[in-house]
Coordinates of C-alpha atoms in Angstrom, one line a residue:
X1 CA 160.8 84.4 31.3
X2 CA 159.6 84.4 27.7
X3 CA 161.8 85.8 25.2
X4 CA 162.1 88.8 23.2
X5 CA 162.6 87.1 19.8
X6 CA 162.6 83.9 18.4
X7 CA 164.9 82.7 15.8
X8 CA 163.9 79.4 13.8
X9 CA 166.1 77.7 12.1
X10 CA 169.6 76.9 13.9
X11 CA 171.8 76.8 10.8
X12 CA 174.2 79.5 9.9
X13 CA 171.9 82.7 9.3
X14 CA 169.7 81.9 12.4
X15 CA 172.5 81.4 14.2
X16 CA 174.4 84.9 13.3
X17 CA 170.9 86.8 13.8
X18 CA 170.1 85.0 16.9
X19 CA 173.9 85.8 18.5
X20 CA 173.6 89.8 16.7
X21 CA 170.5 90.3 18.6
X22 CA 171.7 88.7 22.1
X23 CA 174.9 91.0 21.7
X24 CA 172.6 94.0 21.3
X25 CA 170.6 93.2 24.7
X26 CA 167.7 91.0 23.6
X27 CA 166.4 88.0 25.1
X28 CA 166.9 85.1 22.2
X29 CA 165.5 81.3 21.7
X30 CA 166.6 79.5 18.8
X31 CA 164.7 76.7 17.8
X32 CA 165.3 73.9 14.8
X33 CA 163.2 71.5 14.1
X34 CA 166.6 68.9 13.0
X35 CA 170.3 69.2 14.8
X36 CA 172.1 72.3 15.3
X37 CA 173.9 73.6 12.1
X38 CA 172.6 70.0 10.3
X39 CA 171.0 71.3 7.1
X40 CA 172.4 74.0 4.3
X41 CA 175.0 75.1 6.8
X42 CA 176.2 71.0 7.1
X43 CA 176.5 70.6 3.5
X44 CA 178.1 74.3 2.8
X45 CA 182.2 74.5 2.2
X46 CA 182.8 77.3 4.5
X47 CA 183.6 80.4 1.5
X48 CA 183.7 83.8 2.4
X49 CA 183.9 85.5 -1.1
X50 CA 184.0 88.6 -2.7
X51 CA 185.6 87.1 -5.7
X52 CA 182.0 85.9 -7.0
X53 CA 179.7 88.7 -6.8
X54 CA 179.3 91.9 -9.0
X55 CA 179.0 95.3 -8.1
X56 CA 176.4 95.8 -6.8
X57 CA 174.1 95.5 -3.1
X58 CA 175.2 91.6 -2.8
X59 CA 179.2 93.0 -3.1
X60 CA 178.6 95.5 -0.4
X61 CA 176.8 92.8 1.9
X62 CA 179.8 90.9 1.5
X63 CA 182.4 93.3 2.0
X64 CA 181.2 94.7 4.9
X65 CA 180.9 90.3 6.1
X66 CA 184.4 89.8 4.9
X67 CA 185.5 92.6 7.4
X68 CA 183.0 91.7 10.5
X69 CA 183.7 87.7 10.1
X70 CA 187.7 87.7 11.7
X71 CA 186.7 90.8 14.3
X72 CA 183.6 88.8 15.5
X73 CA 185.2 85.5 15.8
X74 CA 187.9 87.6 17.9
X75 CA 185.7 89.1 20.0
X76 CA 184.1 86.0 20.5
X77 CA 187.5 83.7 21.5
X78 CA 187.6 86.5 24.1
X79 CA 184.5 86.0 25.3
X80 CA 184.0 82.6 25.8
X81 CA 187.7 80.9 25.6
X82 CA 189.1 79.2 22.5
X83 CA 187.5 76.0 23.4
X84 CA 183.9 77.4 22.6
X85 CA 184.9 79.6 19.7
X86 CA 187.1 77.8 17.4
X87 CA 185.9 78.1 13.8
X88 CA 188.9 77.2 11.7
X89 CA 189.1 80.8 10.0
X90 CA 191.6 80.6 7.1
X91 CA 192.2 84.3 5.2
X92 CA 194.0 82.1 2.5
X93 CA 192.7 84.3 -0.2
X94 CA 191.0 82.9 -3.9
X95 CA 191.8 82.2 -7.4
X96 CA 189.9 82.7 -10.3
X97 CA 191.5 81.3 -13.7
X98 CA 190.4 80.9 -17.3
X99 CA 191.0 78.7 -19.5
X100 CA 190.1 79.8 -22.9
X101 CA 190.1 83.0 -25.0
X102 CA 186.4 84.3 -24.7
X103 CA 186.3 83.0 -20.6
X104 CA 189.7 85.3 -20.5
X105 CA 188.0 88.2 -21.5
X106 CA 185.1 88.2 -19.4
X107 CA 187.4 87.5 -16.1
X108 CA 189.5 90.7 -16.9
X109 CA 186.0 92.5 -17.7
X110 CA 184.4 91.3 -14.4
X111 CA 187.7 91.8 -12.4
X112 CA 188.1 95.6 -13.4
X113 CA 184.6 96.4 -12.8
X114 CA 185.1 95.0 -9.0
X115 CA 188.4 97.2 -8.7
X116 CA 186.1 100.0 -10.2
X117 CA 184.4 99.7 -6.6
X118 CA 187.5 98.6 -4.4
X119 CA 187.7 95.3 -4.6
X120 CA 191.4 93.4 -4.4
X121 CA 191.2 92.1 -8.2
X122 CA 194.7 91.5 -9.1
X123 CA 195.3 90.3 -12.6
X124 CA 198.4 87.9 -12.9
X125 CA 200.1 86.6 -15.6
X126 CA 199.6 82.8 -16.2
X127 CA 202.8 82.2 -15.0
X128 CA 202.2 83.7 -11.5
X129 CA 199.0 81.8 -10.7
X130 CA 201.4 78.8 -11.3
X131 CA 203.3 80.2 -8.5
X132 CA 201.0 80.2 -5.9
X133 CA 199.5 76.8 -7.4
X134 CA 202.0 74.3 -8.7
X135 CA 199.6 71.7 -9.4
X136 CA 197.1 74.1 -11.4
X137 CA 196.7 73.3 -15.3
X138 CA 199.2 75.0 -17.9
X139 CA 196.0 75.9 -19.8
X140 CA 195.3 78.9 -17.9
X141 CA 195.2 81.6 -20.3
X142 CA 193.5 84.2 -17.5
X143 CA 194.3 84.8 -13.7
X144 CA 192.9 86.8 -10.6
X145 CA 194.3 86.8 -7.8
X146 CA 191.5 87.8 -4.2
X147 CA 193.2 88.2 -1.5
X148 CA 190.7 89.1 0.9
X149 CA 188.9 85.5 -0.1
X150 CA 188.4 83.6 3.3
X151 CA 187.1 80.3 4.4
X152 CA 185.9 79.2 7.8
X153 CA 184.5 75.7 8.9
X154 CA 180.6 76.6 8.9
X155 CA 179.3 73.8 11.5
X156 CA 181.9 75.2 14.0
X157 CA 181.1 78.7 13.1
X158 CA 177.7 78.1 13.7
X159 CA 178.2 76.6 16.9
X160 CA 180.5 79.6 18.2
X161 CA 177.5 82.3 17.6
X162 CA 174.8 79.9 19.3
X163 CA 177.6 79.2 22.1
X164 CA 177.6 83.1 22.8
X165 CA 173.5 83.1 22.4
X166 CA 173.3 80.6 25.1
X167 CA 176.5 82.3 27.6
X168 CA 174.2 85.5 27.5
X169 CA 171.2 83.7 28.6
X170 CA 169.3 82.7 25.5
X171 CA 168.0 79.1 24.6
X172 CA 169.0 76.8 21.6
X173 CA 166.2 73.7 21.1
X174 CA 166.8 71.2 18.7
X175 CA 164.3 68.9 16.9
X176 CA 161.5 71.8 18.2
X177 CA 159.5 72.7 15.0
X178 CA 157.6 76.0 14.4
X179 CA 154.4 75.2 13.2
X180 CA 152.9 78.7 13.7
X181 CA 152.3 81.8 15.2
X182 CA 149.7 83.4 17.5
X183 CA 148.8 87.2 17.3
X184 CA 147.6 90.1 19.9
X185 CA 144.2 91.7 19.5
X186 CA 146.5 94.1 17.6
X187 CA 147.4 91.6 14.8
X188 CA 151.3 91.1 15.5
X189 CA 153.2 88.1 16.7
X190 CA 152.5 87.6 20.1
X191 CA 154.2 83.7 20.0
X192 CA 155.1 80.8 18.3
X193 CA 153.1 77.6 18.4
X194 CA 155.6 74.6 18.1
X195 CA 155.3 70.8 18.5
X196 CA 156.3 71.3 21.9
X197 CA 153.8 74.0 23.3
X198 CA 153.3 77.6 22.3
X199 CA 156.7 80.2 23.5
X200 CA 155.2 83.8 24.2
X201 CA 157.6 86.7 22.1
X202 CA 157.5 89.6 20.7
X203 CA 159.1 88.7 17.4
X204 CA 159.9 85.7 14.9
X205 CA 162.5 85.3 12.6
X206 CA 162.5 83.0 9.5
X207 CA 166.4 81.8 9.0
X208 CA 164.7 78.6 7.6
X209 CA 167.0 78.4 4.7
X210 CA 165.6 76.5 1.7
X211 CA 162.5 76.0 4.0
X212 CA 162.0 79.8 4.4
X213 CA 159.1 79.9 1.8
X214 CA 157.1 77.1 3.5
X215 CA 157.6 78.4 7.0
X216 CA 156.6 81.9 5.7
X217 CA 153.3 80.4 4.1
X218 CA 152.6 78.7 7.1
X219 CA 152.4 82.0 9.4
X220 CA 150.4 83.4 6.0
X221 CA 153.5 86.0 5.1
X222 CA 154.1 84.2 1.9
X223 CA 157.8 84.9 0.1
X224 CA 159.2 83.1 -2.9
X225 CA 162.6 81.2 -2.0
X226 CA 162.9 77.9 -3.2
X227 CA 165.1 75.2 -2.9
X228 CA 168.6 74.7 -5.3
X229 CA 170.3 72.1 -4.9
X230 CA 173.9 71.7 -5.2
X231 CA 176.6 68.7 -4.3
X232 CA 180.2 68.6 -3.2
X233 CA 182.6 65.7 -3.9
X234 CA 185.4 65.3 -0.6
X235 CA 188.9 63.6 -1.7
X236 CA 190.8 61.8 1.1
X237 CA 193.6 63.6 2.8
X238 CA 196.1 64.9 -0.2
X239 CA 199.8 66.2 1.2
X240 CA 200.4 69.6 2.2
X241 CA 200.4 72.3 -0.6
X242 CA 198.7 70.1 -3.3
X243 CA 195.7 73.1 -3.7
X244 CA 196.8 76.0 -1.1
X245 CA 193.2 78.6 -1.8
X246 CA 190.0 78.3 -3.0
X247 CA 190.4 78.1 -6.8
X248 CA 187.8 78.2 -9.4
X249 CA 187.1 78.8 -13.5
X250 CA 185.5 82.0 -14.4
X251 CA 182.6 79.7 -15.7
X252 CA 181.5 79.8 -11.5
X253 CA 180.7 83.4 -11.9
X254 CA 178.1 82.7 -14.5
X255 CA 176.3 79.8 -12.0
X256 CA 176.1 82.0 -9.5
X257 CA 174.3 84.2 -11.4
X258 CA 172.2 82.2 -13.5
X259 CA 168.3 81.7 -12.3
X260 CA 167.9 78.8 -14.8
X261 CA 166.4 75.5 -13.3
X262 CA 168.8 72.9 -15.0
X263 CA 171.7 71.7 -14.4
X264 CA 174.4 73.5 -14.4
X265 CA 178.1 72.6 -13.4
X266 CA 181.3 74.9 -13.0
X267 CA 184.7 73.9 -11.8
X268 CA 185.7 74.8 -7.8
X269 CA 188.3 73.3 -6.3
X270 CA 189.5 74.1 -2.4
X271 CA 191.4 72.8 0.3
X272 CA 190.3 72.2 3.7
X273 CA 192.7 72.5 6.9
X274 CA 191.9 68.7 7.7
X275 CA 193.6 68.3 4.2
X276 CA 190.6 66.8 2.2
X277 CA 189.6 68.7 -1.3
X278 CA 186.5 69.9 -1.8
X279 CA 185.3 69.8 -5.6
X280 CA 182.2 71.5 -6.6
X281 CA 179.8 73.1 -7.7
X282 CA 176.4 71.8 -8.8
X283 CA 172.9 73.9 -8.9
X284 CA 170.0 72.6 -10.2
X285 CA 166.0 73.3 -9.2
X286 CA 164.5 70.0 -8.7
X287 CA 162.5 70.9 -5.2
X288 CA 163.7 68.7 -2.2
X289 CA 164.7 65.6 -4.0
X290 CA 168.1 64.8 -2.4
X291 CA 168.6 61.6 -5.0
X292 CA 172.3 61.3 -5.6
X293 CA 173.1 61.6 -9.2
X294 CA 176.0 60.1 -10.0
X295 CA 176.2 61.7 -13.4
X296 CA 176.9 64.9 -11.8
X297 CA 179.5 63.9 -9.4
X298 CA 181.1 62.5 -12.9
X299 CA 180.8 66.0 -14.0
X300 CA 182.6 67.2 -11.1
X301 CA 185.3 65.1 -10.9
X302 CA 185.7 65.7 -14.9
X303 CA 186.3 69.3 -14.7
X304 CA 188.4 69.1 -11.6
X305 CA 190.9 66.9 -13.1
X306 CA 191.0 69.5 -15.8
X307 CA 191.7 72.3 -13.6
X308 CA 194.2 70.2 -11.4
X309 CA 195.5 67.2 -12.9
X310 CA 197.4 65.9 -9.9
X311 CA 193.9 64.7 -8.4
X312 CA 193.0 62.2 -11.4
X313 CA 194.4 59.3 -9.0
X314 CA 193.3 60.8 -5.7
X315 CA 190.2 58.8 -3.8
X316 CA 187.0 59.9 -3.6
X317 CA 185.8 59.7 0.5
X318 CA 182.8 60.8 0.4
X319 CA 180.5 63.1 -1.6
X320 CA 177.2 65.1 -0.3
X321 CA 174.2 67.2 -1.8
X322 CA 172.7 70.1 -0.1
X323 CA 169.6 73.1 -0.6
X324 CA 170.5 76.5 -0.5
X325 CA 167.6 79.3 -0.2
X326 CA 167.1 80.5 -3.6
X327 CA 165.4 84.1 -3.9
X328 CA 164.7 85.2 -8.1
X329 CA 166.4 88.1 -8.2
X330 CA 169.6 86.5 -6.7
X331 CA 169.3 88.6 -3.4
X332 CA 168.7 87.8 0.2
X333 CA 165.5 88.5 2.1
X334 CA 166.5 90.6 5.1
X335 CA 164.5 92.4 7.5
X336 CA 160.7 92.6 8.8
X337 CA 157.6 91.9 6.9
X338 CA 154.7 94.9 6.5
X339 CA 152.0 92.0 6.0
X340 CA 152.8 90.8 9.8
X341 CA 154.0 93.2 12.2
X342 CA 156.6 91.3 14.4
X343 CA 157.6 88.6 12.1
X344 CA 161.0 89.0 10.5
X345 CA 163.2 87.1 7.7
X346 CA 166.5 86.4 7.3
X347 CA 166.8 83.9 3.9
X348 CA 167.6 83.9 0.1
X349 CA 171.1 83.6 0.5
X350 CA 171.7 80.6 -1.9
X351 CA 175.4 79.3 -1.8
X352 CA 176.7 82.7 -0.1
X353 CA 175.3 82.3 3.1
X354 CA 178.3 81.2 5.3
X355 CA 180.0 84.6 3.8
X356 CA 177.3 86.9 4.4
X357 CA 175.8 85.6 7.7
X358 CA 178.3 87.6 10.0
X359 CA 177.1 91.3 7.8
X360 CA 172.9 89.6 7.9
X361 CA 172.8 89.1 11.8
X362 CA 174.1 92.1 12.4
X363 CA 171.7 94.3 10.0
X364 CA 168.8 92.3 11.0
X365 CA 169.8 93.4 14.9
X366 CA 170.1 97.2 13.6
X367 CA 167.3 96.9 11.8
X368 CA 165.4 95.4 14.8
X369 CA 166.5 98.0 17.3
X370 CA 166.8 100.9 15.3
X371 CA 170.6 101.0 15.0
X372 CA 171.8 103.0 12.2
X373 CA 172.9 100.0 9.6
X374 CA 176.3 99.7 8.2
X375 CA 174.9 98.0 4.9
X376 CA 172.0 99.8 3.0
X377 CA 168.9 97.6 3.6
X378 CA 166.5 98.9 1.2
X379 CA 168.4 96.1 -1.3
X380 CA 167.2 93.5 0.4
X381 CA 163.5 94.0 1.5
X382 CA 161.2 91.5 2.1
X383 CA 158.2 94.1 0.1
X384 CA 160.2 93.7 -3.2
X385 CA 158.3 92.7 -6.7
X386 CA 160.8 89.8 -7.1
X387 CA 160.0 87.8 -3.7
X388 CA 156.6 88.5 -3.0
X389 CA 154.6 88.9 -6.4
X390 CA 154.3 86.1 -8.6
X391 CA 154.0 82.4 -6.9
X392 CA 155.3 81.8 -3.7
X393 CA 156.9 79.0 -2.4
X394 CA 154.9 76.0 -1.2

């Protein structure tokens, strides 16, 4: 029996669209042309944030993720057992510090225009964010305390949605690549021509991450996400309590939101329930050259020593680079394209895609049948000035 959609790409997004649309009735085959959950979703730490993202259509994606991520993983424990559905969900919460003057100032200014739209913001004395982290600086100057900040394992997450895909009666290929598409006599997708044959559907969606914009050229639906890279340093197991939440200088803020191609480095520093530390965070546009650059991971390791001290002797296990889909205007690229009736995309999430896949998947599915959608979609449309004008990506 052919299916009614086909997802490709097997990472994070894919798999929330792929399990979104299998809960809402539809017959589903994922397909990746690597491993399951292998590429941006391998090399992601697990955040789901609101503490990062302005007002604004990005915020609301990711509130209304924040809210969907625990009930879905629920629902989904009771579904297939806890064996199957085990993603290491931690609602730990996040904090944002400052160290000088001028980065104080913009913290409280970004903090109070969250709160302005509901967000948990809470301002706290330096003295506090000592409190609930003993090892942080005594330079803080500036504190916020997010509560609702989460963090989940993202290849186990990944794993759970395909796990329900495939207990409802869907497919999940690895190391199957998409090369194409075929069309009716109508023009719309009619199939997918892979390496491995041709599968007969009704729809495609691109959840190709930093490979959307090649996979989107190659069905002639050209979009422009590129590839940023960023890389994480992992210390070895630290005791108990040495960083409790995912905590991070107000300079982050400014990375996120910064379209610039070079370098750029801000301090992140996070626990992990294994009890390694992750340190980031790098982005830089260089393409897909995955060169390890030792003079950022320097730069890491610099800046996390200044925001914690106690890690200055801790080892280094391991450290790992990564893509993330990159859109222009900083937005994902969420629901169907106009040029090819039938194909669909679900990309441009950049670093926020473990957060926002749980909210993605399920307005791709509303979109898809016709559901009302929680999340205003008009935000995020594949038509916009910003992703299809201009060059694509190759």
């Amino acid at each position: 029996m052919s299916p009614d959609v086909v997802v490709a790409g097997a990472g994070m997004i894919g798999a929330a669209c792929a399990e979104a649309l299998s809960a809402a009735g539809l017959e589903v085959t994922v397909l990746d042309r690597g491993a399951i959950a292998a590429g941006t979703t391998a090399a992601g730490e697990g955040n789901v944030l609101v503490s990062d993202k302005a007002p604004g259509p990005e915020l609301e994606l990711a509130r209304v993720s924040r809210r969907r991520w625990p009930e879905l993983l629920a629902a989904l424990r009771e579904e297939l057992g806890p064996a199957l559905a085990e993603a290491e969900w931690e609602a730990k919460g996040g904090l944002v510090v400052a160290t000088t003057p001028d980065a104080a100032a913009s913290l409280s200014r970004f903090a109070a225009a969250q709160r302005a739209v509901g967000i948990r913001a809470d301002e706290i004395a330096p003295a506090d964010a000592a409190a609930l982290e003993p090892h942080l600086t005594r330079k803080v100057t500036a504190a916020v305390h997010y509560p609702e900040d989460a963090q989940l394992q993202p290849v186990l997450a990944a794993t759970t949605l395909l796990a329900a895909v495939r207990a409802r009666g869907g497919e999940v290929r690895a190391g199957t690549e998409v090369l194409g598409v075929t069309r009716d006599s109508a023009g719309r997708v009619s199939g997918v021509r892979t390496d491995r044959g041709t599968i007969a559907c009704r729809a495609v969606v691109n959840a190709c991450g930093p490979w959307a914009g090649s996979f989107a050229a190659r069905v002639g639906a050209p979009i422009n996400v590129l590839p940023r890279r960023g890389m994480i340093l992992v210390t070895g197991p630290l005791p108990p309590g040495t960083v409790r939440r995912k905590v991070y200088d107000a300079d982050y803020v400014g990375a996120v939101a910064s379209g610039e191609a070079d370098l750029q480095t801000s301090t992140v520093v996070e626990s992990t329930r294994a009890g390694t530390v992750l340190i980031g965070s790098s982005r830089e546009r260089v393409g897909f050259d995955d060169t390890v650059r030792i003079d950022v991971l320097r730069e890491l390791a610099r800046k996390a020593v200044a925001l914690f001290p106690v890690l200055a002797d801790v080892p280094v296990m391991r450290a790992y680079g990564g893509f993330r889909p990159y859109a222009p205007d900083h937005l994902p690229v969420i629901g169907a394209d106009p040029r090819l009736p039938g194909l669909w995309h679900a990309t441009g999430h950049e670093g926020a895609g473990i957060g926002l896949a749980a909210a993605t998947g399920r307005l791709l599915a509303d979109l898809f049948t016709g559901a009302v959608p929680e999340v205003d979609p008009e935000p995020f449309r594949v038509d916009r000035a910003a992703v299809i004008d201009g060059e694509a990506a190759a």
